[in-house]
Coordinates of C-alpha atoms in Angstrom, one line a residue:
M19 CA -18.5 -28.4 -25.7
S20 CA -17.5 -29.4 -29.2
I21 CA -17.4 -33.0 -30.4
N22 CA -13.7 -32.8 -30.8
Q23 CA -13.2 -31.5 -27.4
H24 CA -15.6 -34.2 -26.0
S25 CA -13.4 -37.0 -27.9
L26 CA -10.2 -35.5 -26.5
L27 CA -11.4 -35.7 -22.9
A28 CA -12.6 -39.2 -23.3
T29 CA -9.1 -40.3 -24.4
L30 CA -7.1 -38.8 -21.7
P31 CA -4.9 -41.1 -19.5
V32 CA -6.2 -41.8 -16.1
E33 CA -3.2 -39.8 -14.5
I34 CA -4.2 -36.7 -16.4
V35 CA -7.7 -36.9 -15.4
Y36 CA -6.7 -37.3 -11.6
Y37 CA -4.4 -34.3 -12.2
I38 CA -7.4 -32.3 -13.5
C39 CA -9.6 -33.3 -10.7
D40 CA -6.8 -32.1 -8.1
C41 CA -7.3 -28.8 -9.7
L42 CA -11.1 -28.6 -9.5
D43 CA -13.4 -28.0 -6.5
A44 CA -15.8 -30.9 -5.5
K45 CA -18.9 -29.6 -7.1
T46 CA -17.3 -29.1 -10.5
I47 CA -16.1 -32.5 -10.3
L48 CA -19.2 -34.4 -9.0
V49 CA -21.8 -32.4 -11.0
S50 CA -20.0 -31.4 -14.4
F51 CA -16.7 -33.0 -15.1
R52 CA -18.1 -36.5 -14.0
N53 CA -21.0 -36.4 -16.4
I54 CA -19.0 -35.6 -19.6
C55 CA -19.0 -39.2 -20.6
R56 CA -19.2 -42.7 -19.2
R57 CA -15.4 -43.4 -19.2
L58 CA -14.8 -40.1 -17.1
R59 CA -17.5 -41.3 -14.7
N60 CA -15.9 -44.7 -14.3
I61 CA -12.5 -43.0 -13.6
I62 CA -13.7 -40.2 -11.2
N63 CA -15.8 -42.9 -9.3
N64 CA -12.3 -44.3 -8.2
Y65 CA -10.7 -40.7 -7.5
D66 CA -10.0 -40.7 -3.9
N67 CA -8.3 -37.2 -3.5
Y68 CA -11.3 -34.9 -2.7
I69 CA -10.8 -31.6 -0.7
L70 CA -14.2 -30.6 0.7
D71 CA -14.0 -27.0 2.0
F72 CA -17.4 -25.7 3.0
K73 CA -16.3 -22.2 4.3
K74 CA -18.2 -20.2 1.5
T75 CA -20.9 -22.9 0.3
S76 CA -24.5 -22.3 0.2
R77 CA -26.9 -24.6 2.0
S78 CA -28.1 -26.1 -1.3
D79 CA -24.7 -26.8 -2.5
F80 CA -23.5 -28.4 0.8
Q81 CA -26.3 -30.8 0.9
L82 CA -25.9 -31.7 -2.7
I83 CA -22.2 -32.5 -2.3
C84 CA -22.8 -34.4 0.9
R85 CA -25.4 -36.5 -1.1
L86 CA -23.1 -37.2 -4.0
I87 CA -19.7 -37.8 -2.3
N88 CA -18.2 -41.1 -1.3
P89 CA -16.8 -40.1 2.2
Q90 CA -14.1 -42.8 2.0
Q91 CA -12.7 -40.8 -0.9
V92 CA -12.2 -37.4 1.0
K93 CA -8.7 -36.6 2.3
S94 CA -9.5 -33.1 3.7
L95 CA -12.7 -31.8 5.2
T96 CA -13.6 -28.3 6.4
L97 CA -16.9 -27.4 8.1
C98 CA -18.1 -24.0 9.1
Q99 CA -20.8 -22.6 11.1
Q100 CA -21.6 -19.8 8.5
T101 CA -25.0 -18.6 10.0
T102 CA -27.5 -19.1 13.0
T103 CA -30.1 -20.6 10.6
F104 CA -27.9 -23.4 9.2
D105 CA -25.7 -25.6 11.1
Q106 CA -23.5 -27.7 8.8
T107 CA -22.6 -30.2 11.6
I108 CA -26.2 -31.1 12.1
F109 CA -26.9 -32.2 8.5
F110 CA -23.3 -33.6 8.3
D111 CA -24.2 -35.8 11.4
K112 CA -27.4 -37.1 9.9
Q113 CA -26.0 -37.7 6.4
F114 CA -23.1 -39.8 7.4
H115 CA -22.4 -42.9 9.5
V116 CA -19.8 -43.4 12.5
K117 CA -16.3 -43.6 11.0
D118 CA -17.5 -43.0 7.4
F119 CA -14.4 -40.7 6.8
S120 CA -12.0 -43.5 7.2
R121 CA -9.2 -42.1 5.0
L122 CA -9.5 -38.4 6.3
R123 CA -5.9 -36.8 6.7
S124 CA -7.0 -33.0 7.4
L125 CA -9.9 -31.8 9.5
T126 CA -10.7 -28.2 10.0
L127 CA -13.8 -26.9 12.2
I128 CA -14.4 -23.3 12.0
A129 CA -16.8 -21.5 14.4
I130 CA -18.7 -24.5 15.3
K131 CA -20.7 -24.9 18.5
E132 CA -18.8 -26.7 21.4
S133 CA -21.5 -29.0 22.0
R134 CA -21.3 -30.3 18.4
L135 CA -17.6 -31.2 18.5
R136 CA -18.0 -34.8 19.6
A137 CA -21.0 -35.4 17.1
V138 CA -18.7 -34.5 14.2
L139 CA -15.6 -36.5 15.5
K140 CA -17.6 -39.7 15.6
H141 CA -17.7 -39.8 11.8
I142 CA -13.8 -39.5 11.6
N143 CA -10.9 -41.9 12.0
I144 CA -9.0 -39.6 14.2
S145 CA -6.0 -42.0 14.3
L146 CA -5.2 -41.1 10.7
L147 CA -5.4 -37.4 11.0
V148 CA -2.2 -35.6 10.1
S149 CA -3.8 -32.1 10.5
F150 CA -6.4 -30.8 12.9
S151 CA -7.7 -27.3 13.3
L152 CA -10.4 -26.3 15.7
E153 CA -12.2 -22.9 16.2
I154 CA -15.1 -23.0 18.6
G155 CA -17.6 -20.0 18.0
E156 CA -19.9 -20.8 20.9
H157 CA -18.4 -22.0 24.3
K158 CA -20.4 -23.7 27.0
K159 CA -19.0 -23.9 30.5
Q160 CA -20.4 -27.5 31.0
H161 CA -18.3 -28.6 27.9
D162 CA -15.0 -27.3 29.0
R163 CA -13.6 -30.7 30.4
V164 CA -15.2 -32.5 27.5
T165 CA -13.2 -30.3 25.0
A166 CA -10.0 -30.7 26.8
T167 CA -10.6 -34.6 27.1
V168 CA -11.2 -34.9 23.2
L169 CA -8.2 -32.7 22.2
T170 CA -6.1 -34.9 24.5
S171 CA -7.3 -38.0 22.9
I172 CA -6.4 -36.5 19.4
L173 CA -3.0 -35.5 20.4
T174 CA -2.1 -39.2 21.4
R175 CA -2.4 -40.1 17.8
T176 CA 1.0 -40.6 16.4
N177 CA 0.2 -39.5 12.8
L178 CA -0.7 -36.0 14.1
R179 CA 1.7 -33.3 12.9
T180 CA -0.3 -30.0 12.4
L181 CA -2.5 -28.5 15.2
A182 CA -4.3 -25.0 15.2
L183 CA -6.5 -24.1 18.2
N184 CA -8.7 -21.1 18.5
I185 CA -10.5 -21.8 21.7
E186 CA -10.8 -20.3 25.1
P187 CA -7.4 -20.3 27.1
N188 CA -8.9 -22.4 29.9
R189 CA -9.6 -25.2 27.6
I190 CA -6.0 -25.3 26.2
E191 CA -4.5 -25.1 29.8
A192 CA -6.7 -28.2 30.6
I193 CA -5.2 -30.2 27.8
E194 CA -2.9 -33.1 29.0
W195 CA -0.1 -33.1 26.4
P196 CA 1.4 -36.5 25.8
D197 CA 5.1 -36.7 26.3
P198 CA 6.6 -36.8 23.8
C199 CA 4.1 -35.3 21.4
T200 CA 4.4 -35.7 17.5
I201 CA 3.3 -32.1 16.7
E202 CA 5.5 -30.3 14.3
E203 CA 3.4 -27.3 13.6
L204 CA 1.4 -25.6 16.3
K205 CA -0.9 -22.4 16.2
I206 CA -2.6 -20.9 19.1
D207 CA -5.0 -18.2 18.2
K208 CA -6.1 -17.2 21.7
C209 CA -3.8 -15.4 24.1
I210 CA -2.2 -17.6 26.7
S211 CA 0.2 -17.0 29.6
F212 CA 3.8 -17.5 29.4
D213 CA 3.8 -20.3 31.9
S214 CA 1.4 -22.1 29.4
I215 CA 3.6 -21.6 26.7
R216 CA 6.6 -23.0 28.5
R217 CA 4.6 -26.0 29.7
I218 CA 3.4 -26.8 26.3
L219 CA 6.8 -26.6 24.6
R220 CA 8.4 -29.0 27.1
H221 CA 6.1 -31.8 25.5
L222 CA 7.0 -30.9 21.8
P223 CA 10.4 -32.1 21.1
R224 CA 9.7 -32.3 17.3
L225 CA 8.1 -28.7 16.9
R226 CA 9.3 -26.8 14.2
T227 CA 6.8 -24.1 13.4
L228 CA 5.0 -22.1 16.4
I229 CA 2.4 -19.5 15.6
I230 CA 1.1 -17.9 18.9
D231 CA -1.0 -15.1 20.1
C232 CA 1.1 -13.1 22.6
Y233 CA -1.3 -10.5 23.7
S234 CA -1.5 -11.5 27.3
I235 CA 2.2 -12.1 27.7
K236 CA 3.4 -8.7 29.2
T237 CA 6.5 -9.9 30.9
I238 CA 8.9 -12.9 30.5
H239 CA 10.1 -15.0 33.5
P240 CA 13.7 -15.3 33.5
T241 CA 13.6 -19.1 32.4
N242 CA 15.9 -20.6 29.9
L243 CA 13.9 -21.9 27.1
T244 CA 16.8 -23.0 24.9
A245 CA 16.1 -26.7 25.7
Y246 CA 12.5 -26.4 24.4
C247 CA 13.0 -24.0 21.6
R248 CA 16.4 -24.9 19.9
Q249 CA 14.6 -27.0 17.2
L250 CA 12.2 -24.4 16.1
T251 CA 13.0 -23.1 12.6
S252 CA 9.9 -20.9 11.9
V253 CA 8.0 -18.8 14.6
S254 CA 5.2 -16.1 14.3
L255 CA 4.4 -14.0 17.4
D256 CA 1.2 -12.0 16.9
K257 CA -0.2 -9.1 19.1
L258 CA 2.9 -8.4 21.0
D259 CA 2.6 -6.0 23.8
M260 CA 5.8 -6.5 25.6
N261 CA 9.0 -4.5 26.1
I262 CA 11.9 -5.2 23.6
A263 CA 14.0 -6.6 26.4
D264 CA 11.5 -9.3 27.3
L265 CA 11.0 -10.1 23.6
E266 CA 14.6 -10.4 22.9
F267 CA 14.8 -12.9 26.0
L268 CA 12.1 -15.0 24.5
L269 CA 13.8 -14.9 21.0
Q270 CA 17.3 -15.6 22.1
S271 CA 16.3 -19.1 23.0
M272 CA 15.4 -19.8 19.5
T273 CA 18.8 -20.2 18.0
S274 CA 17.7 -22.3 14.8
L275 CA 15.2 -19.9 13.6
T276 CA 15.2 -19.2 9.6
D277 CA 11.9 -17.7 9.4
L278 CA 10.6 -15.1 11.9
K279 CA 7.3 -13.0 11.9
L280 CA 6.4 -10.3 14.5
T281 CA 3.4 -8.2 14.7
G282 CA 2.2 -6.0 17.6
N283 CA 2.2 -2.6 19.6
G284 CA 5.6 -1.5 21.0
N285 CA 8.6 0.4 20.4
Y286 CA 10.5 -2.0 18.2
F287 CA 11.8 0.6 15.9
D288 CA 15.6 0.6 16.5
G289 CA 17.2 -1.0 13.4
H290 CA 20.6 -1.0 14.8
R291 CA 19.4 -2.9 18.0
W292 CA 17.8 -5.6 15.8
E293 CA 20.8 -5.7 13.6
K294 CA 23.0 -6.6 16.6
F295 CA 20.6 -8.9 18.2
I296 CA 20.2 -10.9 15.0
Q297 CA 23.9 -11.2 14.2
T298 CA 24.4 -12.3 17.8
N299 CA 21.4 -14.7 18.4
L300 CA 19.9 -15.5 15.2
L301 CA 22.7 -16.2 12.7
G302 CA 20.5 -18.5 10.5
L303 CA 17.7 -16.1 10.0
K304 CA 16.8 -16.0 6.4
K305 CA 13.4 -14.3 6.5
F306 CA 12.2 -11.5 8.8
Q307 CA 8.7 -10.2 8.6
F308 CA 7.2 -7.6 11.0
Y309 CA 4.5 -5.1 11.4
F310 CA 4.8 -2.8 14.3
S311 CA 3.0 0.2 15.7
D312 CA 3.4 2.6 18.7
Y313 CA 2.3 5.9 20.1
Q314 CA 5.4 7.9 20.7
D315 CA 3.9 9.9 23.8
D316 CA 6.8 12.5 24.0
Q317 CA 6.0 16.1 24.0
L318 CA 9.7 17.1 24.4
N319 CA 10.8 15.1 21.4
Y320 CA 9.0 15.2 18.2
P321 CA 9.0 11.9 16.5
D322 CA 11.9 11.6 14.0
I323 CA 10.8 9.0 11.4
E324 CA 13.8 9.7 9.3
Q325 CA 16.1 8.6 12.3
I326 CA 14.1 5.6 12.6
I327 CA 14.3 4.6 8.6
R328 CA 18.2 5.4 8.8
S329 CA 18.6 2.7 11.4
F330 CA 17.3 0.3 8.7
E331 CA 19.4 1.5 5.9
T332 CA 22.8 0.0 6.9
P333 CA 24.8 -2.6 4.7
F334 CA 23.2 -5.4 6.9
W335 CA 19.6 -4.7 6.2
I336 CA 20.1 -3.4 2.4
E337 CA 23.0 -5.4 1.0
L338 CA 23.4 -8.5 3.3
K339 CA 19.9 -9.5 4.0
K340 CA 17.9 -7.3 1.5
W341 CA 15.2 -6.7 4.0
F342 CA 13.5 -3.4 3.2
V343 CA 11.1 -1.7 5.4
I344 CA 8.5 1.2 5.3
C345 CA 7.9 3.8 8.3
E346 CA 4.5 5.4 8.2
C347 CA 2.9 8.2 10.3
N348 CA -0.2 10.5 9.7
I349 CA 0.6 14.3 10.1
N350 CA -2.6 14.8 11.9
I351 CA -1.2 12.0 14.7
P352 CA 2.4 12.2 14.1
E353 CA 3.1 10.5 17.5
W354 CA 1.5 7.3 16.0
I355 CA 4.0 5.5 14.0
K356 CA 3.9 2.3 12.1
L357 CA 7.1 0.2 10.8
Y358 CA 6.7 -2.8 8.6
S359 CA 8.6 -5.1 6.2
I360 CA 8.1 -5.3 2.6
P361 CA 5.9 -6.9 1.4
N362 CA 3.3 -6.0 4.1
C363 CA 2.9 -9.2 6.2
M364 CA -0.4 -8.3 7.8
A365 CA -3.3 -10.4 6.4
K366 CA -5.9 -7.6 7.1
V367 CA -4.8 -4.2 6.8
N368 CA -7.4 -1.2 6.5
S369 CA -7.4 -0.3 2.8
K370 CA -8.8 3.2 3.4
V371 CA -6.1 5.6 2.6
E372 CA -5.3 8.0 5.5
P373 CA -6.1 11.7 4.8
I374 CA -2.5 12.6 5.0
N375 CA -0.3 9.8 5.2
I376 CA 3.5 9.8 5.1
S377 CA 5.2 6.6 3.9
I378 CA 9.3 6.6 4.1
S379 CA 10.9 3.4 2.6
T380 CA 14.4 1.9 2.4
L381 CA 13.3 0.8 -1.1
S382 CA 13.2 3.2 -3.7
T383 CA 10.5 1.5 -5.7
A384 CA 8.2 1.0 -2.7
I385 CA 5.7 3.8 -3.4
D386 CA 2.0 4.2 -3.4
T387 CA 0.8 6.4 -6.3
D388 CA -2.6 6.9 -4.3
A389 CA -0.9 8.3 -1.2
P390 CA -0.8 12.1 -0.9
I391 CA 2.6 12.2 0.4
V392 CA 5.3 9.6 -0.8
V393 CA 8.8 9.4 0.6
N394 CA 11.4 6.8 -0.4
T395 CA 15.2 6.8 -0.4
D396 CA 15.1 9.2 -3.6
Y397 CA 12.7 11.8 -3.0
I398 CA 9.7 13.1 -1.1
C399 CA 6.6 13.8 -3.3
F400 CA 3.5 16.0 -2.4
N401 CA 0.6 15.1 -4.7
F402 CA -1.8 18.1 -4.3
K403 CA -4.4 16.1 -6.4
K404 CA -4.8 13.9 -3.5
L405 CA -4.7 16.3 -0.8
A406 CA -7.9 18.1 0.2
S407 CA -7.8 21.9 1.2
S408 CA -9.2 21.0 4.7
D409 CA -6.2 18.6 5.1
I410 CA -3.7 21.5 4.5
E411 CA -5.6 23.9 6.6
Q412 CA -5.5 21.7 9.7
Q413 CA -1.8 22.0 9.5
R414 CA -1.6 25.6 11.0
E415 CA 0.3 24.7 14.2
P416 CA 4.1 24.9 13.7
K417 CA 6.1 22.0 14.2
P418 CA 9.4 22.0 16.4
Y419 CA 11.3 21.2 13.3
P420 CA 10.5 19.9 9.9
L421 CA 9.5 16.3 9.9
L422 CA 11.9 15.1 7.2
R423 CA 15.0 17.1 7.5
M424 CA 17.3 15.1 5.4
K425 CA 15.6 14.8 1.9
N426 CA 17.2 16.8 -1.0
Y427 CA 14.9 16.0 -3.8
L428 CA 11.6 17.4 -3.9
V429 CA 8.6 16.5 -6.3
L430 CA 5.4 18.6 -6.4
I431 CA 2.3 17.5 -8.4
F432 CA -0.6 19.9 -8.7
G433 CA -4.3 19.4 -9.8
S434 CA -6.5 21.9 -11.4
E435 CA -6.9 24.1 -8.4
R436 CA -4.2 26.1 -6.6
P437 CA -3.7 24.8 -3.0
V438 CA -4.0 27.5 -0.3
D439 CA -0.9 28.1 1.8
W440 CA 0.9 25.2 0.2
I441 CA 4.4 26.4 0.7
P442 CA 3.9 26.7 4.5
F443 CA 2.5 23.4 4.3
I444 CA 5.3 21.5 2.7
S445 CA 7.6 23.5 4.9
L446 CA 6.3 21.5 7.9
F447 CA 7.9 18.5 6.4
V448 CA 11.1 19.5 4.5
D449 CA 13.7 22.1 5.2
L450 CA 13.7 23.9 1.8
T451 CA 17.2 25.1 2.4
T452 CA 18.4 21.5 2.1
I453 CA 16.7 20.9 -1.3
T454 CA 19.0 20.7 -4.2
K455 CA 16.5 19.3 -6.7
I456 CA 12.8 20.1 -7.4
A457 CA 10.5 18.5 -9.9
L458 CA 7.3 20.2 -10.8
G459 CA 4.1 18.9 -12.7
G460 CA 0.4 18.9 -13.1
R461 CA -2.6 20.5 -14.8
L462 CA -2.2 23.8 -13.0
I463 CA 1.4 24.3 -14.1
S464 CA 0.9 23.3 -17.6
A465 CA -1.8 25.9 -17.9
A466 CA 0.6 28.7 -17.0
N467 CA -1.6 29.7 -13.9
Q468 CA -0.2 33.0 -12.9
S469 CA -1.1 32.5 -9.2
I470 CA 0.9 29.1 -9.3
L471 CA 3.7 30.6 -11.2
D472 CA 4.1 33.3 -8.7
D473 CA 4.1 30.6 -5.9
I474 CA 6.7 28.6 -7.6
K475 CA 8.9 31.6 -7.8
I476 CA 8.7 32.3 -4.2
L477 CA 9.4 28.7 -3.5
L478 CA 12.5 28.5 -5.6
Q479 CA 13.8 31.7 -4.1
Q480 CA 13.4 30.0 -0.5
A481 CA 14.9 26.9 -1.7
C482 CA 18.4 28.8 -2.1
H483 CA 20.3 25.7 -2.6
V484 CA 18.6 24.2 -5.4
N485 CA 20.6 23.8 -8.6
L486 CA 18.5 21.6 -10.7
V487 CA 14.7 22.1 -11.7
L488 CA 12.7 19.8 -13.6
L489 CA 9.6 21.1 -15.4
R490 CA 8.5 17.9 -17.1
D491 CA 6.7 14.5 -16.4
T492 CA 7.5 13.8 -12.6
P493 CA 8.1 10.2 -11.3
L494 CA 4.3 9.9 -10.2
N495 CA 2.8 12.2 -12.8
Q496 CA 2.5 11.5 -16.5
E497 CA 0.5 14.7 -17.7
S498 CA 1.9 16.7 -20.5
L499 CA 3.8 19.8 -19.0
L500 CA 4.5 22.6 -21.5
L501 CA 5.3 26.1 -20.3
T502 CA 6.4 29.1 -22.5
A503 CA 9.8 30.3 -22.5
N504 CA 8.8 33.5 -20.7
D505 CA 7.0 31.6 -18.0
I506 CA 10.1 29.5 -17.4
C507 CA 12.4 32.5 -17.2
Y508 CA 9.8 34.4 -14.9
I509 CA 10.2 31.7 -12.2
I510 CA 13.9 30.5 -12.5
P511 CA 16.1 32.5 -9.9
T512 CA 19.7 33.2 -10.5
H513 CA 21.2 30.4 -8.3
I514 CA 19.6 27.7 -10.5
R515 CA 22.5 26.2 -12.6
R516 CA 20.7 23.2 -14.5
L517 CA 17.3 22.9 -16.1
R518 CA 15.2 20.0 -17.5
V519 CA 12.2 21.5 -19.0
T520 CA 9.6 20.3 -21.8
I521 CA 9.1 23.1 -24.4
K522 CA 7.5 23.6 -28.0
D523 CA 10.5 24.2 -30.1
M524 CA 14.1 25.2 -30.4
S525 CA 13.2 28.9 -30.7
E526 CA 11.8 28.7 -27.2
A527 CA 15.0 27.2 -26.1
K528 CA 17.0 29.8 -27.6
I529 CA 15.1 32.5 -25.6
I530 CA 15.7 30.7 -22.3
L531 CA 19.4 30.3 -22.9
E532 CA 19.6 33.9 -23.9
R533 CA 17.9 35.2 -20.9
L534 CA 19.1 32.6 -18.2
T535 CA 22.9 33.0 -18.5
H536 CA 23.4 31.7 -15.1
V537 CA 22.1 28.4 -16.4
S538 CA 25.2 26.3 -17.2
S539 CA 23.5 23.3 -18.7
A540 CA 19.9 22.4 -19.9
R541 CA 18.0 19.5 -21.4
F542 CA 15.2 20.5 -23.6
Y543 CA 12.4 17.8 -24.3
F544 CA 10.0 17.8 -27.2
D545 CA 7.3 15.7 -28.7
H546 CA 9.6 15.2 -31.7
T547 CA 13.4 14.9 -32.5
P548 CA 14.4 18.5 -33.2
C549 CA 16.6 19.8 -36.0
C550 CA 19.2 22.0 -34.8
D551 CA 21.1 22.9 -38.0
E552 CA 19.7 26.4 -38.3
F553 CA 20.8 26.9 -34.7
H554 CA 24.4 25.5 -35.1
Q555 CA 26.0 28.9 -35.8
W556 CA 24.0 30.5 -32.8
F557 CA 25.2 27.9 -30.5
E558 CA 28.9 28.5 -31.6
S559 CA 28.5 32.3 -31.2
K560 CA 27.2 31.9 -27.8
N561 CA 29.9 29.2 -26.8
L562 CA 27.6 26.5 -26.4
S563 CA 28.0 22.7 -27.1
Y564 CA 24.9 20.6 -27.8
Q565 CA 23.9 17.0 -28.2
I566 CA 20.9 15.7 -30.2
E567 CA 19.1 12.8 -28.7
P568 CA 15.7 11.4 -29.5
S569 CA 13.1 13.7 -28.4
S570 CA 15.4 16.0 -26.6
V571 CA 18.5 18.3 -26.9
Y572 CA 21.3 18.6 -24.3
V573 CA 22.9 22.1 -24.2
C574 CA 25.9 23.0 -22.1
R575 CA 28.0 26.4 -21.9
K576 CA 31.6 25.8 -22.7
K577 CA 34.2 26.5 -20.0
I578 CA 35.9 29.6 -20.6
S579 CA 39.7 29.2 -20.3
V580 CA 41.1 31.8 -17.8
P581 CA 44.9 32.7 -18.3
S582 CA 46.6 31.1 -15.2
N583 CA 48.4 33.4 -12.8
K584 CA 50.7 30.5 -12.1
Q585 CA 53.9 29.6 -14.1
N586 CA 56.1 26.5 -13.9
V587 CA 59.8 27.0 -13.5
G588 CA 61.6 23.7 -13.5
N589 CA 59.6 21.6 -11.1
K590 CA 58.5 24.6 -9.0
R591 CA 55.3 26.6 -9.4
I592 CA 55.8 30.5 -9.0
K593 CA 52.7 32.6 -8.5
L594 CA 52.6 35.8 -10.5
T595 CA 51.1 38.8 -9.3
D596 CA 50.6 42.4 -10.2
N597 CA 51.6 43.5 -6.5
H598 CA 55.3 43.9 -6.3
H599 CA 56.9 44.6 -3.0
D600 CA 60.5 45.7 -2.5

């Protein structure tokens, strides 16, 4: 550190020094920052806002900090049983005396042995705790009543506001909850019964936030919970495995919710049903996060993921709430469907990309450029650079109908090798007769590979309702694409009316316009702004209008005025015809 920087730190006001300490970890403060100069040491010796988080701390650093720290200056403490060879709680017990941590406000114990719980708590003034989190990593049957007694004692403290428990359900059920309890935020990571939830809620009149594992709750008893839940504003229900009717019965008691998060397995895919339920029961809901998955085991009805996504495209979802969703399935297991809100609310998601994962979104910008098949509100894209030949060959079995039947914009990106049987492959997903717009890109096309050009010619003939073809950079591909006029004329069938192509120069454009007389308009892209002065007379002779823009030229065939066979007489229109009848 330079002398000027050293001098500057030495003159900082005490408030600024404390603010800097609030942004640093304990080791940095005690070992480095405090030793810069004598003044900083004196200031930091009175700093009493330490947050000790030992989740990822080495044994040597843990012991060093414990020796340097003044326990009365610690406001938050996290202990963690990281390995079987080093137990933080044992060294902690030896290093500190009873009630040394007299000003502690937050205590988090992660994966500790149940037998060590009391040994840790004897150093804490639990009366001042505002937040307490407990995860027991090693349960002992002989300690079950002891743990329940300790927790009961902590719950009676009037300062406690936040409680998180990751312990065996029988320990939770053995707790004697005070009435009333001051808890405002409760998190229970182990699955407990519905009766236990109802019993706990009865004692928590001030509860605002509830996070709970619902795996063991298969059915909901017909009990009105409104009296216990009306004060809840934030609820997270994880590992759901109940039917939608029971879930609705549980949620309808939480009329004050503003924040709701749901994750689990079940057929919760009906956006129309959710819309009606929320508008009826959760009028104040502002934030709705979810991650659902379900196996649609119905051999007679192939999963219609487009129908699922359409139910979330109503004005309620898109315009009023601005809640957007993604629906995913894998074509190898199309019956297994995932539906989740954007952004993904799952903390731990498998980052491995599925071999052929289809993702449909109600938000057009929610795309994954690494996915082999991307679907959103605008288009469906097949990126053959991401699709292995083995993936395509697995899809030999025909489907009852294309998986995505309502898309009209198709994007195809090719790598350096021609995919085998790629046209039958994409036909499994889209009905080519519904496509009206196709974009093509990739190395194989830019190299004018004859096999791929033959394929594209066949594809465009089958896609009989396409009127616009784009042969340039696609939304997910930024590689240069440059075909000759002869290549373009070879692949474009007579039903194509509009073109968007990247070409070398205006001479190539002239060839395309002369040969493809059925094309009514075209935009030609260049790597420069072209000069069309020498082609002006030719444009006029061909009855073409044009407009020059940076790096492109737009050309349109002028409409030919056809003499009308109708003539106005007064206010009446009389049809003229060559067929005269007496």
